[in-house]
C-alpha cells in the first residue's frame, strides 16, 4: 500500500515537473518573441527618425536664409545698373529669391554636369570641323555647345575665336570674349582676346554712329511739308503701334491696327484688351508728341506715370499710372521689391536729367534709359511699352523718328535684355542702333523720288545685312570707358 502511494506521489511530482518545464519553455519562447518584436520596432523607429531628420534638414536648408518678414528685397538687389558692364545680380541672390528643394537642386546639378560634358564634346568636334575646313558643321556644333553651357568660359572663348578668325565677325567675337570674362574674370585667353579686339570694335562702333548721324541729318533736311514725308510719318505711326503691342503678344494685324486708331471701330473676333492696348498706346504717343518732345533735361516721375497711365488706362484704369505694390518676376530676372521702387525711380530720373546722360549720343542715351526703366520694372504691367515710349521720346527730342522694333525680332530683343542683365549692355545698345538705322532707311526710302509707300514691317526686312553697332562712349570723352556711376 505504501509502495503504491509512493509511486503515485513520484508520478504526480514528475508530471508536475514536466508541466512546469513546459510552461517555462513556453514563457521563454514568448519572451524571445517579445524581445524580437521590441528590437524590430526599435530598428524601424530609428530608420523613421533618421529619414524624418534628413528630410527636415533638407527642407530647412532649402528655405531662404532670411524670411521676408524680417528682410525685404532691397538688400539683395543692386539699385541701378551702370552703363558699361553691368553686374545686376549674382547667382546667390537668385537662390534667395527662388528657394527650391534639395532634390530639385541636386537634379539641376546633375543635369548641368551632363549638359557641360555634352557641350565640351560638341566643342571638341567643332574644333575638329574648324581644322578640317567644314565651317557650316563647326558653326552648328559651336552653337550647340553654347546652348548647352552658356556660362562655360572656354566654350565662349573658343566660339569667339571662331567668329573672329573664320567668320570675320569681330564685334560678335568680342561680345563672347566679354561674356567669358563675366563668368571667369581671370580667363587668360578671353582677357587677351578681349583687349586685342576692343579697339577694333570701338572703331566699328563709331563708324556706325557716324552713319546713323548722316542719315538723321539727311532726313532732317527734308521739309516738313513734303507730301512723301507726311505719308511716311503717318504710316510709321501705325506701324509703330502695331509692332509695339505685337511684341507683347497682341494679335491684331497692321490693317486692323490702323482701323482701330483711325475709326475706333471694333474688330470682330479680337478681345477687348487687344483693342484697348492699341488705343492706350495711341493716347500715350499723342501725349508725348504734345507735351514731352520739347522737354529735354526735365523729365519727371510724374511724366513717366502720365505715359503709363495712358498705356494701361484703357486696359486697367486702377493700375494705370501707379507703381506696383507686389513683387513680380520676369523670366530669370527678379526686379526690386515694391518698397524700393519710388527711391529707384527718383534715382533714375536724376540720371535721366543729368548733364552726363544728356551729353551721350542719343541712341545710347535712349537705349540705356529703356534698359534702366525696364530693369526696375516699376509697374505691374505695361513696363515694356512704357520703356519703349520713353526711349522714342528721347530719340525724337534729338531729331530721330520713333524707332520701330520689329515684332518678329522680339526674341532678339528679349535675348539682348537678358544679356544686359548678365553684365554686358552693349548688345542691347547695338540692337537699338540697328532698329534706329532701319527706321531711318525706311523714311529715306519713302521720301525718295520714285517711292510710293513705306514697305510694311510685317515683311522680314530687318537685319538683312550684317548687324551694325554703335559706340559706347561719347565722342567728347576721348576714353575707351564711359561707365557712369548711378
Coordinates of C-alpha atoms in Angstrom, one line a residue:
X1 CA 0.0 0.0 0.0
X2 CA 2.8 2.3 1.0
X3 CA 4.7 1.5 -2.1
X4 CA 1.6 2.3 -4.2
X5 CA 1.3 5.7 -2.6
X6 CA 5.0 6.5 -3.2
X7 CA 4.6 5.5 -6.8
X8 CA 1.6 7.8 -7.2
X9 CA 3.5 10.7 -5.4
X10 CA 6.5 10.3 -7.7
X11 CA 4.3 10.1 -10.8
X12 CA 2.4 13.2 -9.7
X13 CA 5.6 15.2 -9.0
X14 CA 7.1 14.0 -12.3
X15 CA 4.1 15.1 -14.2
X16 CA 4.2 18.5 -12.3
X17 CA 7.9 18.9 -13.2
X18 CA 7.1 18.2 -16.8
X19 CA 4.2 20.7 -16.7
X20 CA 6.5 23.4 -15.1
X21 CA 9.2 22.7 -17.6
X22 CA 6.8 23.0 -20.4
X23 CA 5.4 26.3 -19.0
X24 CA 8.9 27.7 -18.6
X25 CA 9.7 26.7 -22.2
X26 CA 6.6 28.4 -23.4
X27 CA 7.3 31.5 -21.3
X28 CA 10.9 31.6 -22.6
X29 CA 9.6 31.4 -26.2
X30 CA 7.1 34.2 -25.6
X31 CA 9.8 36.3 -24.0
X32 CA 12.1 35.8 -27.0
X33 CA 9.3 36.7 -29.4
X34 CA 8.6 39.9 -27.4
X35 CA 12.3 40.8 -27.5
X36 CA 12.4 40.3 -31.2
X37 CA 9.4 42.5 -31.7
X38 CA 10.9 45.2 -29.5
X39 CA 14.2 45.0 -31.4
X40 CA 12.4 45.2 -34.7
X41 CA 10.3 48.2 -33.6
X42 CA 13.4 49.9 -32.3
X43 CA 15.1 49.4 -35.6
X44 CA 12.1 50.7 -37.6
X45 CA 11.7 53.7 -35.3
X46 CA 15.4 54.5 -35.8
X47 CA 15.1 54.4 -39.5
X48 CA 12.0 56.6 -39.4
X49 CA 13.7 59.1 -37.2
X50 CA 16.7 59.3 -39.5
X51 CA 14.6 59.7 -42.6
X52 CA 12.4 62.4 -41.0
X53 CA 15.5 64.2 -39.7
X54 CA 17.1 64.1 -43.1
X55 CA 14.0 65.5 -44.8
X56 CA 13.6 68.2 -42.2
X57 CA 17.2 69.3 -42.5
X58 CA 16.9 69.4 -46.3
X59 CA 13.7 71.4 -46.0
X60 CA 15.3 73.9 -43.6
X61 CA 18.3 74.2 -45.9
X62 CA 16.1 75.0 -48.8
X63 CA 14.3 77.8 -47.0
X64 CA 15.5 81.4 -47.6
X65 CA 18.2 82.4 -45.3
X66 CA 16.2 85.5 -44.3
X67 CA 12.5 85.4 -44.0
X68 CA 10.6 88.1 -46.0
X69 CA 9.1 89.1 -42.7
X70 CA 12.5 90.1 -41.4
X71 CA 14.3 91.3 -44.5
X72 CA 12.8 93.0 -47.6
X73 CA 14.1 92.7 -51.2
X74 CA 16.2 95.9 -51.1
X75 CA 19.1 94.1 -49.6
X76 CA 19.6 91.7 -52.4
X77 CA 19.5 94.0 -55.4
X78 CA 21.9 96.5 -56.8
X79 CA 19.6 99.6 -57.2
X80 CA 20.5 100.6 -60.8
X81 CA 23.0 99.2 -63.3
X82 CA 25.9 101.2 -64.6
X83 CA 26.2 101.9 -68.3
X84 CA 29.0 99.6 -69.2
X85 CA 29.5 96.1 -67.9
X86 CA 26.5 95.5 -65.6
X87 CA 26.6 93.1 -62.7
X88 CA 22.9 93.3 -61.9
X89 CA 22.6 90.3 -59.6
X90 CA 24.5 87.3 -58.5
X91 CA 23.5 83.6 -58.5
X92 CA 23.2 83.7 -54.8
X93 CA 20.6 86.4 -55.0
X94 CA 18.5 84.2 -57.3
X95 CA 18.7 81.4 -54.8
X96 CA 17.2 83.7 -52.1
X97 CA 14.5 84.9 -54.4
X98 CA 13.6 81.4 -55.7
X99 CA 14.0 78.9 -52.9
X100 CA 13.9 75.3 -54.2
X101 CA 14.1 71.9 -52.6
X102 CA 17.4 70.0 -52.2
X103 CA 16.3 67.3 -54.6
X104 CA 15.5 69.8 -57.3
X105 CA 18.9 71.5 -56.9
X106 CA 20.6 68.1 -57.0
X107 CA 18.8 67.2 -60.2
X108 CA 19.8 70.6 -61.6
X109 CA 23.4 70.0 -60.7
X110 CA 23.3 66.5 -62.3
X111 CA 21.6 67.9 -65.4
X112 CA 24.1 70.7 -65.6
X113 CA 27.1 68.3 -65.3
X114 CA 25.6 66.2 -68.1
X115 CA 25.0 69.2 -70.3
X116 CA 28.5 70.5 -69.7
X117 CA 30.0 67.2 -70.6
X118 CA 27.9 67.1 -73.8
X119 CA 28.8 70.7 -74.5
X120 CA 32.6 70.0 -74.2
X121 CA 32.2 67.0 -76.6
X122 CA 30.4 69.3 -79.0
X123 CA 33.2 71.9 -78.6
X124 CA 36.0 69.3 -79.4
X125 CA 34.0 68.2 -82.5
X126 CA 33.6 71.8 -83.6
X127 CA 37.3 72.5 -83.3
X128 CA 37.9 69.4 -85.4
X129 CA 35.5 70.6 -88.0
X130 CA 37.2 74.0 -87.9
X131 CA 40.6 72.5 -88.7
X132 CA 39.1 70.4 -91.4
X133 CA 37.6 73.5 -93.1
X134 CA 34.0 72.4 -92.5
X135 CA 32.7 75.7 -91.3
X136 CA 29.0 75.1 -91.5
X137 CA 29.2 72.0 -89.3
X138 CA 31.6 73.8 -87.0
X139 CA 29.1 76.7 -86.6
X140 CA 26.3 74.3 -85.6
X141 CA 28.5 72.4 -83.2
X142 CA 29.7 75.7 -81.6
X143 CA 26.1 76.9 -81.2
X144 CA 25.1 73.6 -79.7
X145 CA 27.9 73.8 -77.2
X146 CA 27.0 77.4 -76.2
X147 CA 23.3 76.5 -75.9
X148 CA 24.2 73.6 -73.5
X149 CA 26.7 75.5 -71.4
X150 CA 26.1 79.3 -71.9
X151 CA 28.4 80.1 -68.9
X152 CA 31.4 78.0 -69.7
X153 CA 34.3 80.4 -70.4
X154 CA 36.3 78.0 -72.5
X155 CA 33.4 77.4 -74.8
X156 CA 32.6 81.1 -75.1
X157 CA 36.2 82.0 -75.8
X158 CA 36.7 79.3 -78.5
X159 CA 33.5 80.3 -80.2
X160 CA 34.6 83.9 -80.1
X161 CA 37.9 83.0 -81.7
X162 CA 36.0 81.1 -84.4
X163 CA 33.8 84.1 -85.1
X164 CA 36.7 86.4 -85.3
X165 CA 39.2 84.4 -87.4
X166 CA 36.8 82.3 -89.5
X167 CA 33.6 84.3 -89.8
X168 CA 35.4 87.8 -89.6
X169 CA 32.8 89.0 -87.1
X170 CA 35.0 90.9 -84.7
X171 CA 32.1 92.6 -82.9
X172 CA 30.3 89.4 -82.0
X173 CA 33.5 87.7 -81.1
X174 CA 34.3 90.5 -78.7
X175 CA 30.9 90.0 -77.1
X176 CA 31.7 86.4 -76.4
X177 CA 35.1 87.2 -75.0
X178 CA 33.5 89.7 -72.6
X179 CA 30.8 87.1 -71.7
X180 CA 33.5 84.6 -70.9
X181 CA 35.2 87.2 -68.6
X182 CA 31.9 87.7 -66.9
X183 CA 31.9 84.2 -65.6
X184 CA 35.7 83.9 -65.2
X185 CA 37.4 87.3 -64.9
X186 CA 40.9 85.9 -64.9
X187 CA 40.5 83.7 -68.0
X188 CA 43.8 84.3 -69.8
X189 CA 42.7 83.6 -73.3
X190 CA 39.5 85.6 -73.1
X191 CA 41.3 88.5 -71.5
X192 CA 43.9 88.7 -74.2
X193 CA 41.3 88.3 -77.0
X194 CA 39.1 91.0 -75.4
X195 CA 41.9 93.5 -75.1
X196 CA 43.1 92.8 -78.6
X197 CA 39.7 93.3 -80.3
X198 CA 38.4 96.2 -78.1
X199 CA 40.0 98.9 -80.2
X200 CA 38.8 97.4 -83.4
X201 CA 35.2 97.2 -82.0
X202 CA 35.3 100.8 -80.8
X203 CA 36.3 101.9 -84.3
X204 CA 33.5 100.0 -85.9
X205 CA 31.0 101.3 -83.4
X206 CA 32.0 104.9 -84.1
X207 CA 31.7 104.3 -87.8
X208 CA 28.1 103.0 -87.3
X209 CA 27.4 106.1 -85.1
X210 CA 28.5 108.4 -87.8
X211 CA 26.4 106.6 -90.4
X212 CA 23.3 107.0 -88.2
X213 CA 24.0 110.7 -87.8
X214 CA 24.4 111.2 -91.5
X215 CA 21.0 109.5 -92.2
X216 CA 19.4 111.5 -89.4
X217 CA 20.8 114.7 -90.9
X218 CA 19.6 113.7 -94.4
X219 CA 16.1 113.1 -93.0
X220 CA 16.1 116.4 -91.1
X221 CA 16.9 118.2 -94.4
X222 CA 13.6 117.2 -95.9
X223 CA 10.9 120.0 -95.5
X224 CA 8.1 119.2 -93.0
X225 CA 5.5 119.9 -95.7
X226 CA 7.0 117.3 -98.0
X227 CA 4.0 115.1 -99.1
X228 CA 6.0 111.9 -99.1
X229 CA 7.4 112.7 -95.6
X230 CA 3.9 113.3 -94.3
X231 CA 2.7 110.0 -95.7
X232 CA 5.8 108.2 -94.3
X233 CA 5.2 109.6 -90.8
X234 CA 1.6 108.6 -90.8
X235 CA 2.4 105.1 -92.0
X236 CA 5.3 104.8 -89.4
X237 CA 2.8 105.9 -86.7
X238 CA 0.5 102.9 -87.4
X239 CA 3.4 100.5 -87.8
X240 CA 5.0 101.7 -84.5
X241 CA 1.8 100.9 -82.6
X242 CA 1.3 97.6 -84.5
X243 CA 4.8 96.3 -83.6
X244 CA 5.0 97.7 -80.1
X245 CA 1.8 96.0 -79.0
X246 CA 2.7 93.0 -81.1
X247 CA 5.9 92.4 -79.1
X248 CA 3.7 92.0 -76.1
X249 CA 1.5 89.4 -77.8
X250 CA -1.3 91.4 -79.4
X251 CA -2.6 89.5 -82.4
X252 CA -4.0 92.5 -84.4
X253 CA -2.6 92.8 -87.9
X254 CA -1.4 96.2 -89.4
X255 CA -4.7 96.9 -91.2
X256 CA -6.8 96.1 -88.1
X257 CA -4.5 98.4 -86.0
X258 CA -4.9 101.2 -88.5
X259 CA -8.7 100.8 -88.5
X260 CA -8.9 100.9 -84.7
X261 CA -6.8 104.0 -84.4
X262 CA -8.5 105.9 -87.3
X263 CA -12.1 104.9 -86.8
X264 CA -12.3 103.4 -83.3
X265 CA -14.2 100.5 -84.9
X266 CA -14.1 97.2 -83.2
X267 CA -12.6 94.2 -84.9
X268 CA -14.7 91.0 -84.8
X269 CA -13.0 88.0 -83.1
X270 CA -10.5 90.1 -81.1
X271 CA -10.5 90.7 -77.4
X272 CA -11.4 93.9 -75.7
X273 CA -7.9 94.1 -74.1
X274 CA -6.3 93.9 -77.5
X275 CA -8.4 96.9 -78.7
X276 CA -7.6 98.8 -75.5
X277 CA -3.8 98.1 -75.8
X278 CA -3.9 99.8 -79.2
X279 CA -6.0 102.7 -78.0
X280 CA -3.8 103.2 -74.9
X281 CA -0.6 103.3 -77.0
X282 CA -2.2 105.8 -79.4
X283 CA -3.1 108.0 -76.4
X284 CA 0.4 107.8 -74.9
X285 CA 2.1 108.7 -78.2
X286 CA -0.2 111.7 -78.7
X287 CA 0.6 112.8 -75.1
X288 CA 4.3 112.6 -75.7
X289 CA 4.1 114.5 -79.0
X290 CA 2.0 117.2 -77.4
X291 CA 3.9 117.7 -74.1
X292 CA 7.2 115.9 -73.7
X293 CA 9.1 116.1 -77.0
X294 CA 10.5 119.5 -76.3
X295 CA 11.0 118.8 -72.6
X296 CA 14.7 118.0 -72.7
X297 CA 16.5 117.5 -69.4
X298 CA 13.5 117.9 -67.2
X299 CA 11.6 114.6 -67.3
X300 CA 10.0 113.8 -64.0
X301 CA 8.5 110.8 -62.4
X302 CA 5.1 112.3 -63.0
X303 CA 5.8 112.4 -66.7
X304 CA 6.6 108.7 -66.7
X305 CA 3.5 108.0 -64.7
X306 CA 1.4 110.0 -67.2
X307 CA 2.8 107.9 -70.0
X308 CA 2.0 104.7 -68.2
X309 CA -1.5 105.9 -67.2
X310 CA -2.3 106.2 -70.9
X311 CA -0.6 103.0 -71.9
X312 CA -2.6 101.0 -69.3
X313 CA -5.5 103.3 -68.8
X314 CA -7.9 101.6 -71.2
X315 CA -6.9 98.1 -70.1
X316 CA -6.6 98.6 -66.3
X317 CA -7.5 102.1 -65.1
X318 CA -6.8 101.1 -61.5
X319 CA -3.2 100.2 -62.1
X320 CA -2.5 102.8 -64.8
X321 CA -0.2 105.5 -63.6
X322 CA 0.5 103.6 -60.3
X323 CA 3.7 101.9 -59.1
X324 CA 3.2 98.2 -58.4
X325 CA 2.6 97.1 -54.8
X326 CA 3.6 93.5 -55.1
X327 CA 6.7 91.5 -56.2
X328 CA 6.9 90.5 -59.8
X329 CA 9.2 88.0 -61.7
X330 CA 10.4 88.5 -65.2
X331 CA 11.9 85.3 -66.6
X332 CA 15.3 84.9 -64.8
X333 CA 15.3 88.5 -63.6
X334 CA 13.9 89.4 -60.2
X335 CA 13.1 93.1 -60.2
X336 CA 13.4 95.1 -57.0
X337 CA 10.8 94.9 -54.3
X338 CA 7.8 97.3 -54.3
X339 CA 9.2 99.1 -51.3
X340 CA 12.3 100.2 -53.3
X341 CA 10.5 101.5 -56.4
X342 CA 9.9 105.1 -55.5
X343 CA 13.5 105.6 -54.4
X344 CA 14.9 103.8 -57.5
X345 CA 12.7 105.9 -59.8
X346 CA 13.9 109.1 -58.2
X347 CA 17.5 107.9 -58.7
X348 CA 16.5 107.0 -62.3
X349 CA 15.1 110.5 -63.1
X350 CA 18.2 112.1 -61.6
X351 CA 20.3 110.2 -64.0
X352 CA 17.9 110.8 -66.9
X353 CA 18.2 114.5 -66.5
X354 CA 21.9 114.6 -65.7
X355 CA 24.3 116.5 -67.9
X356 CA 26.4 113.5 -68.4
X357 CA 23.5 111.4 -69.7
X358 CA 22.2 114.1 -72.0
X359 CA 25.7 114.6 -73.5
X360 CA 25.7 110.9 -74.6
X361 CA 24.9 110.0 -78.2
X362 CA 21.1 110.0 -78.4
X363 CA 20.9 106.3 -79.4
X364 CA 23.0 105.2 -76.5
X365 CA 21.2 107.5 -74.1
X366 CA 17.8 106.2 -75.3
X367 CA 18.8 102.6 -75.1
X368 CA 20.2 102.9 -71.6
X369 CA 17.0 104.8 -70.5
X370 CA 14.9 101.9 -71.9
X371 CA 17.0 99.3 -70.1
X372 CA 17.2 101.0 -66.8
X373 CA 13.4 101.5 -66.6
X374 CA 12.6 98.0 -67.7
X375 CA 15.1 96.7 -65.2
X376 CA 13.4 98.5 -62.3
X377 CA 10.1 97.2 -63.7
X378 CA 8.1 99.7 -61.7
X379 CA 4.6 98.7 -62.9
X380 CA 2.6 95.6 -62.6
X381 CA 2.0 95.7 -66.4
X382 CA 3.0 97.8 -69.4
X383 CA 6.7 98.2 -68.4
X384 CA 8.0 97.3 -71.9
X385 CA 5.6 99.6 -73.7
X386 CA 6.4 102.5 -71.3
X387 CA 10.1 101.9 -71.7
X388 CA 10.0 101.9 -75.5
X389 CA 7.9 105.1 -75.5
X390 CA 10.4 106.7 -73.2
X391 CA 13.2 105.6 -75.5
X392 CA 11.5 107.0 -78.5
X393 CA 10.7 110.3 -76.7
X394 CA 14.5 110.8 -76.2
X395 CA 15.2 109.9 -79.8
X396 CA 12.5 112.3 -81.0
X397 CA 14.0 115.1 -78.9
X398 CA 17.2 114.6 -80.8
X399 CA 15.6 114.7 -84.2
X400 CA 15.1 111.0 -84.9
X401 CA 11.8 109.4 -85.9
X402 CA 10.3 106.9 -83.4
X403 CA 12.2 103.7 -83.7
X404 CA 10.2 100.6 -84.7
X405 CA 11.3 97.4 -83.1
X406 CA 10.1 94.6 -85.4
X407 CA 7.8 92.2 -83.5
X408 CA 9.3 89.3 -85.4
X409 CA 12.6 90.1 -83.7
X410 CA 11.1 90.0 -80.2
X411 CA 13.3 87.0 -79.4
X412 CA 16.5 89.0 -80.2
X413 CA 15.1 92.0 -78.3
X414 CA 14.5 90.0 -75.1
X415 CA 17.7 88.0 -75.5
X416 CA 19.7 91.2 -75.6
X417 CA 17.9 92.4 -72.5
X418 CA 18.8 89.1 -70.8
X419 CA 22.5 89.5 -71.8
X420 CA 22.4 93.0 -70.3
X421 CA 21.2 91.5 -67.0
X422 CA 24.2 89.2 -67.0
X423 CA 26.7 92.0 -67.3
X424 CA 27.1 93.4 -70.9
X425 CA 24.8 96.2 -72.0
X426 CA 26.5 96.6 -75.4
X427 CA 24.5 94.0 -77.4
X428 CA 21.2 95.7 -76.4
X429 CA 22.5 99.2 -77.3
X430 CA 23.7 97.8 -80.7
X431 CA 20.3 96.2 -81.3
X432 CA 18.6 99.6 -80.7
X433 CA 21.1 101.2 -83.1
X434 CA 20.2 98.6 -85.7
X435 CA 16.5 99.4 -85.3
X436 CA 17.2 103.1 -85.5
X437 CA 19.1 102.8 -88.7
X438 CA 16.5 100.5 -90.2
X439 CA 13.8 103.1 -89.3
X440 CA 15.8 105.9 -90.9
X441 CA 16.3 103.8 -94.0
X442 CA 12.5 103.4 -94.3
X443 CA 11.9 107.1 -94.1
X444 CA 14.7 107.9 -96.6
X445 CA 13.4 105.2 -99.0
X446 CA 9.8 106.5 -98.7
X447 CA 10.8 110.1 -99.5
X448 CA 13.0 109.2 -102.4
X449 CA 11.7 110.3 -105.8
X450 CA 10.1 107.2 -107.2
X451 CA 8.8 105.5 -104.0
X452 CA 5.1 105.4 -103.4
X453 CA 4.7 103.8 -100.0
X454 CA 6.6 102.6 -96.9
X455 CA 7.1 98.8 -97.0
X456 CA 5.1 97.1 -94.3
X457 CA 7.4 96.0 -91.5
X458 CA 5.4 92.8 -91.3
X459 CA 7.7 91.7 -94.0
X460 CA 11.0 90.3 -92.7
X461 CA 13.1 93.3 -93.8
X462 CA 15.2 93.9 -90.7
X463 CA 18.8 93.0 -90.4
X464 CA 19.2 91.6 -93.8
X465 CA 22.9 92.7 -93.7
X466 CA 25.5 92.1 -91.1
X467 CA 24.4 93.7 -87.8
X468 CA 25.9 97.1 -87.3
X469 CA 27.0 98.6 -84.0
X470 CA 27.3 101.9 -82.2
X471 CA 30.0 103.4 -79.9
X472 CA 29.6 103.0 -76.2
X473 CA 31.3 106.3 -75.3
X474 CA 30.7 109.9 -76.0
X475 CA 32.8 111.4 -78.8
X476 CA 33.8 114.1 -76.3
X477 CA 35.0 111.7 -73.7
X478 CA 38.2 110.6 -75.5
X479 CA 38.4 107.4 -73.4
X480 CA 37.6 103.8 -74.0
X481 CA 35.4 103.5 -71.0
X482 CA 32.4 105.7 -70.2
X483 CA 30.7 103.8 -67.4
X484 CA 28.6 106.2 -65.3
X485 CA 28.1 105.8 -61.6
X486 CA 24.4 105.8 -60.8

